[in-house]
Short mmCIF file of C-alpha atoms in Angstrom, two decimals:
data_model
loop_
_atom_site.label_atom_id
_atom_site.label_comp_id
_atom_site.label_asym_id
_atom_site.label_seq_id
_atom_site.Cartn_x
_atom_site.Cartn_y
_atom_site.Cartn_z
CA UNK A 1 0.00 0.00 0.00
CA UNK A 2 1.03 3.60 -0.50
CA UNK A 3 -0.14 6.62 1.37
CA UNK A 4 0.06 10.32 0.62
CA UNK A 5 1.90 12.24 3.28
CA UNK A 6 2.96 15.81 3.79
CA UNK A 7 6.42 16.61 5.06
CA UNK A 8 7.77 19.98 6.16
CA UNK A 9 11.45 20.16 5.24
CA UNK A 10 13.52 23.29 5.71
CA UNK A 11 10.34 25.30 6.03
CA UNK A 12 8.82 24.02 2.76
CA UNK A 13 5.85 21.66 2.47
CA UNK A 14 6.14 18.60 0.26
CA UNK A 15 3.48 16.09 -0.75
CA UNK A 16 4.86 12.60 -1.35
CA UNK A 17 3.33 9.19 -1.89
CA UNK A 18 5.16 6.48 0.03
CA UNK A 19 5.07 2.89 1.18
CA UNK A 20 4.75 3.32 4.96
CA UNK A 21 7.98 1.42 5.42
CA UNK A 22 9.99 3.89 3.30
CA UNK A 23 12.50 5.74 5.44
CA UNK A 24 12.76 9.49 5.82
CA UNK A 25 16.29 9.22 4.43
CA UNK A 26 15.05 7.60 1.23
CA UNK A 27 12.33 10.19 0.77
CA UNK A 28 14.76 13.06 1.35
CA UNK A 29 17.29 11.70 -1.12
CA UNK A 30 15.05 10.14 -3.78
CA UNK A 31 11.81 12.08 -3.73
CA UNK A 32 13.03 15.48 -2.59
CA UNK A 33 16.54 15.27 -4.07
CA UNK A 34 18.04 16.57 -0.84
CA UNK A 35 21.14 14.43 -0.97
CA UNK A 36 23.05 16.06 1.90
CA UNK A 37 21.96 13.27 4.24
CA UNK A 38 23.91 10.14 3.36
CA UNK A 39 23.07 6.43 3.39
CA UNK A 40 25.93 4.53 4.96
CA UNK A 41 25.42 1.96 7.71
CA UNK A 42 21.63 1.87 7.51
CA UNK A 43 21.23 0.97 11.17
CA UNK A 44 21.70 4.14 13.17
CA UNK A 45 25.36 3.84 14.12
CA UNK A 46 27.36 6.07 11.77
CA UNK A 47 25.21 9.24 11.84
CA UNK A 48 25.84 10.22 8.21
CA UNK A 49 22.06 10.33 7.73
CA UNK A 50 21.51 12.70 10.66
CA UNK A 51 18.80 15.32 10.23
CA UNK A 52 16.94 17.42 12.77
CA UNK A 53 13.34 16.56 13.58
CA UNK A 54 11.69 19.16 15.81
CA UNK A 55 15.18 20.38 16.68
CA UNK A 56 16.47 16.96 17.75
CA UNK A 57 19.20 15.08 15.92
CA UNK A 58 17.95 11.71 14.65
CA UNK A 59 19.15 9.07 12.19
CA UNK A 60 16.82 9.43 9.23
CA UNK A 61 17.69 5.92 8.03
CA UNK A 62 15.63 4.59 10.91
CA UNK A 63 12.76 7.06 10.86
CA UNK A 64 9.85 6.02 8.68
CA UNK A 65 8.92 8.97 6.47
CA UNK A 66 5.34 8.66 7.64
CA UNK A 67 6.47 9.06 11.25
CA UNK A 68 7.90 12.48 10.38
CA UNK A 69 4.51 13.91 9.33
CA UNK A 70 3.65 17.17 11.03
CA UNK A 71 7.17 17.70 12.33
CA UNK A 72 9.80 20.31 11.45
CA UNK A 73 12.57 18.61 9.52
CA UNK A 74 15.86 20.40 8.94
CA UNK A 75 18.52 19.05 6.60
CA UNK A 76 21.97 20.49 5.86
CA UNK A 77 20.47 22.22 2.83
CA UNK A 78 18.33 24.22 5.22
CA UNK A 79 21.23 25.79 7.08
CA UNK A 80 22.61 28.05 4.41
CA UNK A 81 20.66 31.05 3.17
CA UNK A 82 21.50 31.38 -0.53
CA UNK A 83 25.25 32.00 -0.52
CA UNK A 84 25.21 32.86 3.18
CA UNK A 85 26.61 30.02 5.25
CA UNK A 86 25.63 29.18 8.81
CA UNK A 87 28.41 30.00 11.31
CA UNK A 88 28.92 26.27 11.83
CA UNK A 89 29.45 25.71 8.11
CA UNK A 90 31.92 28.63 7.95
CA UNK A 91 33.74 27.39 11.00
CA UNK A 92 34.11 23.86 9.60
CA UNK A 93 35.68 25.33 6.46
CA UNK A 94 37.93 27.75 8.39
CA UNK A 95 39.19 25.05 10.74
CA UNK A 96 39.90 22.35 8.17
CA UNK A 97 37.19 20.15 9.69
CA UNK A 98 36.14 18.79 6.28
CA UNK A 99 38.16 16.24 4.31
CA UNK A 100 36.07 13.94 2.16
CA UNK A 101 32.92 15.67 3.38
CA UNK A 102 30.82 12.53 3.77
CA UNK A 103 30.21 12.88 7.52
CA UNK A 104 29.97 16.66 7.34
CA UNK A 105 26.23 17.25 6.85
CA UNK A 106 25.35 14.94 9.75
CA UNK A 107 28.17 16.28 11.89
CA UNK A 108 27.11 19.89 11.42
CA UNK A 109 23.48 19.11 12.20
CA UNK A 110 24.43 17.27 15.40
CA UNK A 111 26.54 20.30 16.32
CA UNK A 112 23.65 22.65 15.58
CA UNK A 113 21.31 20.59 17.77
CA UNK A 114 23.89 20.82 20.57
CA UNK A 115 24.42 24.57 20.29
CA UNK A 116 20.70 25.26 20.12
CA UNK A 117 20.34 23.60 23.52
CA UNK A 118 23.73 24.38 25.04
CA UNK A 119 25.28 27.50 23.51
CA UNK A 120 28.67 27.15 25.26
CA UNK A 121 29.53 23.48 25.50
CA UNK A 122 32.87 22.28 26.81
CA UNK A 123 34.95 19.75 24.91
CA UNK A 124 33.41 16.78 26.69
CA UNK A 125 29.90 17.99 25.85
CA UNK A 126 30.86 18.53 22.21
CA UNK A 127 32.40 15.08 21.90
CA UNK A 128 29.36 13.51 23.55
CA UNK A 129 27.04 15.32 21.16
CA UNK A 130 28.90 14.06 18.10
CA UNK A 131 29.55 10.55 19.46
CA UNK A 132 26.93 9.27 17.01
CA UNK A 133 28.66 10.79 13.98
CA UNK A 134 31.60 8.79 12.71
CA UNK A 135 34.40 10.42 10.71
CA UNK A 136 36.99 8.27 9.00
CA UNK A 137 39.17 11.14 7.79
CA UNK A 138 39.82 13.86 10.32
CA UNK A 139 40.35 12.23 13.69
CA UNK A 140 37.72 14.65 15.08
CA UNK A 141 40.15 17.23 16.53
CA UNK A 142 39.44 19.88 13.89
CA UNK A 143 35.74 19.14 14.08
CA UNK A 144 35.68 19.78 17.83
CA UNK A 145 37.72 22.99 17.35
CA UNK A 146 35.34 24.15 14.63
CA UNK A 147 32.30 23.58 16.83
CA UNK A 148 33.91 25.37 19.77
CA UNK A 149 34.83 28.34 17.57
CA UNK A 150 31.35 28.47 16.05
CA UNK A 151 29.75 28.46 19.49
CA UNK A 152 31.92 31.39 20.59
CA UNK A 153 31.09 33.30 17.42
CA UNK A 154 27.36 32.59 17.73
CA UNK A 155 27.23 33.65 21.35
CA UNK A 156 29.11 36.90 20.57
CA UNK A 157 26.75 37.68 17.74
CA UNK A 158 23.74 37.33 20.04
CA UNK A 159 25.41 39.86 22.36
CA UNK A 160 24.30 38.13 25.50
CA UNK A 161 26.27 36.20 28.10
CA UNK A 162 26.74 32.51 27.37
CA UNK A 163 25.33 31.42 30.66
CA UNK A 164 22.15 33.49 30.68
CA UNK A 165 18.85 31.74 30.31
CA UNK A 166 18.10 33.72 27.17
CA UNK A 167 21.17 32.21 25.58
CA UNK A 168 19.50 28.84 25.72
CA UNK A 169 16.82 29.81 23.28
CA UNK A 170 17.18 29.28 19.55
CA UNK A 171 19.62 31.40 17.62
CA UNK A 172 18.14 34.02 15.31
CA UNK A 173 20.46 32.71 12.63
CA UNK A 174 18.66 29.41 12.12
CA UNK B 1 12.88 -1.40 2.80
CA UNK B 2 11.57 -4.99 2.79
CA UNK B 3 10.19 -7.51 0.33
CA UNK B 4 6.61 -8.22 1.38
CA UNK B 5 4.09 -5.50 0.79
CA UNK B 6 3.10 -3.30 3.69
CA UNK B 7 -0.65 -3.75 3.95
CA UNK B 8 -1.37 -1.20 6.62
CA UNK B 9 0.17 1.44 8.83
CA UNK B 10 -1.92 2.63 11.77
CA UNK B 11 -1.56 5.48 14.19
CA UNK B 12 -3.99 4.68 17.02
CA UNK B 13 -4.61 7.40 19.57
CA UNK B 14 -5.26 5.13 22.52
CA UNK B 15 -3.72 2.01 24.01
CA UNK B 16 -7.03 0.21 23.63
CA UNK B 17 -7.16 0.99 19.91
CA UNK B 18 -3.58 -0.23 19.51
CA UNK B 19 -4.46 -3.49 21.29
CA UNK B 20 -7.50 -3.98 19.05
CA UNK B 21 -5.33 -3.55 15.96
CA UNK B 22 -2.81 -6.09 17.23
CA UNK B 23 -5.62 -8.56 17.88
CA UNK B 24 -7.35 -8.13 14.56
CA UNK B 25 -4.08 -8.57 12.65
CA UNK B 26 -2.80 -11.26 14.97
CA UNK B 27 0.58 -12.55 13.98
CA UNK B 28 0.97 -10.08 11.13
CA UNK B 29 1.31 -6.82 13.00
CA UNK B 30 4.15 -5.25 14.94
CA UNK B 31 4.21 -2.32 17.31
CA UNK B 32 6.52 0.51 16.28
CA UNK B 33 7.60 3.29 18.62
CA UNK B 34 10.91 4.97 17.80
CA UNK B 35 11.52 2.29 15.21
CA UNK B 36 15.21 1.88 15.95
CA UNK B 37 15.14 -1.82 16.68
CA UNK B 38 12.18 -2.71 14.50
CA UNK B 39 13.45 -1.01 11.35
CA UNK B 40 16.83 -2.69 11.72
CA UNK B 41 15.16 -6.11 12.04
CA UNK B 42 13.06 -5.40 8.95
CA UNK B 43 16.06 -4.13 6.97
CA UNK B 44 18.01 -7.28 7.90
CA UNK B 45 15.00 -9.36 6.81
CA UNK B 46 14.65 -11.00 10.22
CA UNK B 47 10.97 -10.04 10.41
CA UNK B 48 8.45 -8.90 7.85
CA UNK B 49 5.34 -7.43 9.41
CA UNK B 50 2.59 -6.59 6.96
CA UNK B 51 0.98 -4.22 9.44
CA UNK B 52 2.66 -1.59 11.59
CA UNK B 53 0.91 -0.14 14.62
CA UNK B 54 2.62 3.07 15.64
CA UNK B 55 2.40 3.97 19.32
CA UNK B 56 4.62 6.99 18.86
CA UNK B 57 1.75 9.43 19.27
CA UNK B 58 -0.15 7.78 22.15
CA UNK B 59 0.13 10.38 24.90
CA UNK B 60 -0.77 7.95 27.66
CA UNK B 61 2.39 5.98 26.88
CA UNK B 62 4.71 8.96 27.13
CA UNK B 63 5.09 10.16 30.72
CA UNK B 64 7.29 10.21 33.79
CA UNK B 65 5.47 10.11 37.16
CA UNK B 66 6.81 9.88 40.68
CA UNK B 67 5.31 9.14 44.08
CA UNK B 68 7.44 9.33 47.24
CA UNK B 69 6.98 5.71 48.35
CA UNK B 70 5.83 3.97 45.19
CA UNK B 71 8.65 5.40 43.09
CA UNK B 72 8.54 5.97 39.38
CA UNK B 73 6.02 5.04 36.71
CA UNK B 74 7.33 5.58 33.20
CA UNK B 75 5.34 5.24 30.00
CA UNK B 76 6.82 2.66 27.65
CA UNK B 77 7.02 5.09 24.72
CA UNK B 78 9.12 7.61 26.66
CA UNK B 79 12.38 8.24 24.81
CA UNK B 80 15.74 7.71 26.52
CA UNK B 81 16.64 11.39 26.06
CA UNK B 82 13.64 12.49 28.13
CA UNK B 83 14.51 10.01 30.88
CA UNK B 84 18.15 11.13 30.79
CA UNK B 85 17.26 14.83 31.04
CA UNK B 86 14.33 14.61 33.44
CA UNK B 87 15.05 16.80 36.47
CA UNK B 88 12.60 14.69 38.49
CA UNK B 89 14.56 11.52 37.72
CA UNK B 90 17.91 13.24 38.31
CA UNK B 91 16.67 14.25 41.74
CA UNK B 92 14.85 11.10 42.86
CA UNK B 93 16.68 8.31 41.02
CA UNK B 94 19.81 9.64 39.34
CA UNK B 95 21.01 6.15 38.36
CA UNK B 96 18.13 5.90 35.90
CA UNK B 97 19.16 9.14 34.21
CA UNK B 98 22.76 7.91 34.04
CA UNK B 99 21.81 4.57 32.47
CA UNK B 100 19.50 6.20 29.93
CA UNK B 101 22.34 8.56 29.05
CA UNK B 102 24.63 5.61 28.30
CA UNK B 103 22.44 4.20 25.57
CA UNK B 104 23.85 4.67 22.07
CA UNK B 105 24.23 8.23 20.84
CA UNK B 106 22.23 11.45 20.95
CA UNK B 107 20.43 10.34 17.79
CA UNK B 108 19.55 6.97 19.31
CA UNK B 109 18.37 8.51 22.58
CA UNK B 110 16.12 10.99 20.75
CA UNK B 111 14.12 8.14 19.15
CA UNK B 112 14.68 5.00 21.20
CA UNK B 113 12.14 4.27 23.92
CA UNK B 114 12.46 2.47 27.24
CA UNK B 115 9.70 0.06 26.23
CA UNK B 116 11.23 -0.63 22.84
CA UNK B 117 14.62 -1.31 24.41
CA UNK B 118 13.16 -3.83 26.84
CA UNK B 119 10.92 -5.56 24.28
CA UNK B 120 13.77 -5.84 21.78
CA UNK B 121 15.68 -7.70 24.48
CA UNK B 122 19.14 -7.29 23.06
CA UNK B 123 21.35 -9.29 25.46
CA UNK B 124 23.67 -6.28 25.74
CA UNK B 125 20.89 -3.85 26.64
CA UNK B 126 21.87 -1.45 29.42
CA UNK B 127 18.40 -0.93 30.81
CA UNK B 128 17.71 -4.65 31.28
CA UNK B 129 20.23 -5.46 34.02
CA UNK B 130 19.85 -2.03 35.64
CA UNK B 131 16.08 -2.39 35.92
CA UNK B 132 16.42 -5.96 37.19
CA UNK B 133 18.66 -4.71 40.02
CA UNK B 134 16.06 -1.99 40.71
CA UNK B 135 13.25 -4.60 40.90
CA UNK B 136 11.18 -2.98 38.17
CA UNK B 137 7.70 -4.20 37.33
CA UNK B 138 6.30 -4.21 33.81
CA UNK B 139 2.69 -3.57 32.86
CA UNK B 140 1.51 -5.46 29.80
CA UNK B 141 -1.83 -4.71 28.20
CA UNK B 142 -3.99 -6.46 25.62
CA UNK B 143 -7.63 -6.43 24.58
CA UNK B 144 -8.18 -9.09 27.28
CA UNK B 145 -6.90 -6.89 30.07
CA UNK B 146 -3.68 -5.97 31.81
CA UNK B 147 -1.11 -7.85 33.85
CA UNK B 148 1.98 -6.89 35.79
CA UNK B 149 5.16 -8.92 35.61
CA UNK B 150 8.41 -8.58 37.56
CA UNK B 151 11.12 -7.75 35.07
CA UNK B 152 13.13 -10.81 36.19
CA UNK B 153 10.65 -12.98 34.36
CA UNK B 154 10.47 -10.91 31.20
CA UNK B 155 13.62 -11.87 29.28
CA UNK B 156 13.57 -15.38 27.83
CA UNK B 157 16.24 -15.63 25.15
CA UNK B 158 18.07 -13.63 22.48
CA UNK B 159 15.56 -10.96 21.40
CA UNK B 160 12.71 -12.92 22.97
CA UNK B 161 10.53 -11.85 25.85
CA UNK B 162 7.46 -13.11 27.65
CA UNK B 163 5.26 -10.51 25.96
CA UNK B 164 2.22 -12.00 24.23
CA UNK B 165 1.69 -11.53 20.51
CA UNK B 166 -1.27 -9.28 21.19
CA UNK B 167 0.21 -7.45 24.17
CA UNK B 168 1.77 -4.05 24.47
CA UNK B 169 4.24 -3.06 27.19
CA UNK B 170 2.65 0.11 28.55
CA UNK B 171 4.36 1.03 31.82
CA UNK B 172 7.56 0.45 33.71
CA UNK B 173 7.30 0.80 37.49
CA UNK B 174 10.48 1.31 39.48
CA UNK B 175 10.18 1.34 43.28
CA UNK B 176 11.90 4.17 45.12
CA UNK B 177 15.34 3.25 46.43
CA UNK B 178 14.83 3.42 50.22
CA UNK B 179 17.19 5.16 52.63
CA UNK B 180 20.11 2.90 53.55
CA UNK B 181 20.13 1.51 50.01
CA UNK B 182 22.08 2.33 46.89
CA UNK B 183 22.33 1.09 43.33
CA UNK B 184 24.87 1.21 40.55
CA UNK B 185 25.29 0.22 36.93
CA UNK B 186 28.64 -0.09 35.21
CA UNK B 187 28.97 -0.79 31.51
CA UNK B 188 32.26 -2.03 30.14
CA UNK B 189 32.94 -0.64 26.67
CA UNK B 190 36.59 -1.02 25.79
CA UNK B 191 36.52 1.36 22.86
CA UNK B 192 34.02 4.17 22.76
CA UNK B 193 30.91 5.78 24.13
CA UNK B 194 28.82 4.34 21.34
CA UNK B 195 29.64 0.70 21.96
CA UNK B 196 27.26 -1.95 23.19
CA UNK B 197 28.44 -3.37 26.49
CA UNK B 198 31.00 -6.15 26.37
CA UNK B 199 29.91 -6.87 29.93
CA UNK B 200 27.76 -4.90 32.33
CA UNK B 201 26.92 -5.20 36.01
CA UNK B 202 24.13 -3.67 38.05
CA UNK B 203 24.05 -3.92 41.84
CA UNK B 204 21.42 -2.94 44.38
CA UNK B 205 22.58 -2.97 48.01
CA UNK B 206 20.66 -2.33 51.21
CA UNK B 207 22.64 -1.93 54.44
CA UNK B 208 21.76 -1.83 58.13
CA UNK B 209 21.68 1.42 60.09
CA UNK B 210 25.21 0.84 61.42
CA UNK B 211 26.45 0.34 57.84
CA UNK B 212 28.05 -2.91 58.94
CA UNK B 213 25.95 -5.57 57.26
CA UNK B 214 24.32 -6.09 53.88
CA UNK B 215 20.62 -6.70 54.41
CA UNK B 216 19.61 -7.16 50.81
CA UNK B 217 21.48 -7.31 47.54
CA UNK B 218 20.66 -7.81 43.86
CA UNK B 219 23.28 -8.42 41.20
CA UNK B 220 22.35 -8.44 37.52
CA UNK B 221 24.74 -9.04 34.65
CA UNK B 222 24.31 -7.94 31.05
CA UNK B 223 25.90 -9.05 27.79
CA UNK B 224 26.98 -12.39 29.27
CA UNK B 225 24.48 -14.64 27.59
CA UNK B 226 21.17 -14.76 25.77
CA UNK B 227 19.50 -12.75 28.51
CA UNK B 228 20.49 -10.78 31.61
CA UNK B 229 21.68 -13.01 34.45
CA UNK B 230 20.79 -12.62 38.13
CA UNK B 231 23.90 -13.75 40.01
CA UNK B 232 21.86 -15.57 42.68
CA UNK B 233 24.74 -17.45 44.29
CA UNK B 234 26.72 -14.24 44.58
CA UNK B 235 23.70 -12.53 46.12
CA UNK B 236 23.20 -15.40 48.56
CA UNK B 237 26.80 -15.21 49.68
CA UNK B 238 26.47 -11.51 50.47
CA UNK B 239 23.06 -11.28 52.11
CA UNK B 240 23.33 -10.76 55.85
CA UNK B 241 27.10 -10.64 55.70
CA UNK B 242 29.45 -8.06 57.13
CA UNK B 243 30.53 -5.57 54.54
CA UNK B 244 34.16 -6.48 54.16
CA UNK B 245 36.39 -6.60 51.13
CA UNK B 246 36.79 -10.38 51.15
CA UNK B 247 33.02 -10.89 51.06
CA UNK B 248 32.73 -8.72 47.97
CA UNK B 249 35.68 -10.49 46.35
CA UNK B 250 34.06 -13.84 47.01
CA UNK B 251 30.75 -12.65 45.58
CA UNK B 252 32.51 -11.39 42.44
CA UNK B 253 34.12 -14.82 42.06
CA UNK B 254 30.75 -16.54 42.40
CA UNK B 255 29.17 -14.17 39.87
CA UNK B 256 31.92 -15.16 37.42
CA UNK B 257 31.04 -18.81 37.87
CA UNK B 258 27.35 -18.15 37.31
CA UNK B 259 27.65 -17.14 33.69
CA UNK B 260 29.03 -18.71 30.54
CA UNK B 261 29.52 -15.88 28.11
CA UNK B 262 30.13 -16.66 24.47
CA UNK B 263 32.94 -15.46 22.28
CA UNK B 264 32.03 -12.95 19.60
CA UNK B 265 33.67 -10.20 17.56
CA UNK B 266 33.87 -7.90 20.58
CA UNK B 267 35.43 -10.21 23.13
CA UNK B 268 36.20 -13.81 23.97
CA UNK B 269 34.05 -15.69 26.46
CA UNK B 270 37.03 -16.04 28.78
CA UNK B 271 37.73 -12.32 28.77
CA UNK B 272 34.08 -11.53 29.42
CA UNK B 273 34.06 -13.95 32.36
CA UNK B 274 37.16 -12.29 33.77
CA UNK B 275 35.54 -8.85 33.36
CA UNK B 276 32.38 -10.00 35.14
CA UNK B 277 34.50 -10.47 38.26
CA UNK B 278 36.07 -7.03 37.88
CA UNK B 279 32.85 -5.16 37.23
CA UNK B 280 30.70 -6.90 39.82
CA UNK B 281 33.27 -5.87 42.41
CA UNK B 282 33.32 -2.27 41.17
CA UNK B 283 29.53 -2.06 40.91
CA UNK B 284 29.11 -3.55 44.39
CA UNK B 285 31.54 -1.06 45.94
CA UNK B 286 29.78 1.81 44.20
CA UNK B 287 26.33 0.65 45.30
CA UNK B 288 27.57 0.32 48.90
CA UNK B 289 29.12 3.78 48.79
CA UNK B 290 25.79 5.20 47.64
CA UNK B 291 23.94 3.26 50.34
CA UNK B 292 26.25 4.83 52.95
CA UNK B 293 25.65 8.29 51.43
CA UNK B 294 21.87 7.70 51.61
CA UNK B 295 22.29 6.76 55.25
CA UNK B 296 23.82 10.12 55.98
CA UNK B 297 21.01 11.86 54.13
CA UNK B 298 18.36 9.87 55.98
CA UNK B 299 19.76 10.88 59.38
#
């Protein structure tokens, strides 16, 4: 059987017809041609398929598309605004945190989910947040540096103290 | 994702409706919550349900409640992340928050549910031994009614539990840890945060007011066989005994003898057995330390 569902991805509404067992990852890549999220392990270990659903990082390879109805889905394509990159994207480039780029979309989204909840994480908190995103190239050091630098930049641009309660609300840049 | 056609996907709004759907499609329907375990089993062609009954949206399955003496009641569809971050759980039963926070990654914890974890019954599950040591009770519901089962009796074999084909796990009840008692869970992962346990040990210890004797103890081991193991001989050797190092050493030895772990890609059976001894000792010491701390708080 197939059912018609509506998905909200990066602020846009899409109507797709799917077998209920089709994954969100497949719909994003095949039906919506948003190929930033990658298919790698297929069982929720590598994180290359990470997207945000209602602000939370999830592995889209294990979310049925139909289970994502009515939720806010954000993919890597939703972070940049035309040619304007998100501070996390800029920071990854500036810090050499991208080599082959395969883990990058998922890694950046996990980092964004972290910073949206915890604007000034320490190294342990950063490493815990990206524990579900495997990188075979970089050894993670540059990635952690990039996330730390991005968090500092984002906090400065909000012009509030990192520890204030207001700082824990969503950035105006997303 | 799988070969056989999907004939139906349902999103019931109540537990009763979900039970009715399971009954009417008996044998051909599976419950899906976060879908982490189920979708993997489908992708690996281990199961092929024609009907999926999603309990993701059933509000009465997603809650965390606490009563001072009764302890916690947690809805089976509550995700690990909510349990990990719950300020109520951090205050009243911090071990539960710690264990939930050890499961997988952020992505896994945002989707995986406590009920799904228990029903999937992976032998290396973290929650299973921890909840056994905490004497959890499970509420199972079907169209015929509800029953409560001590978690000790729930796990039967690899990925097999005592849940009926038409039953849904709805609630997990965890009694409050009394004063003069403490609990611990230690998970041995040689490589990284994301690993499944090579061996895990959960200990619950209740001491007397003088903190000299062990009144009650529960020791549960994970990842040592097809299902979590209660180290009954080790428990028996400790109950009523003076809390001295040699007693704990002896109990750890007995716990080692009570399991026959297999060799797999992660570790050899012999190494696992050796580690059972190490981690039972560590978990026991930690549980006793917490029991002593609770004693000071109770005074």
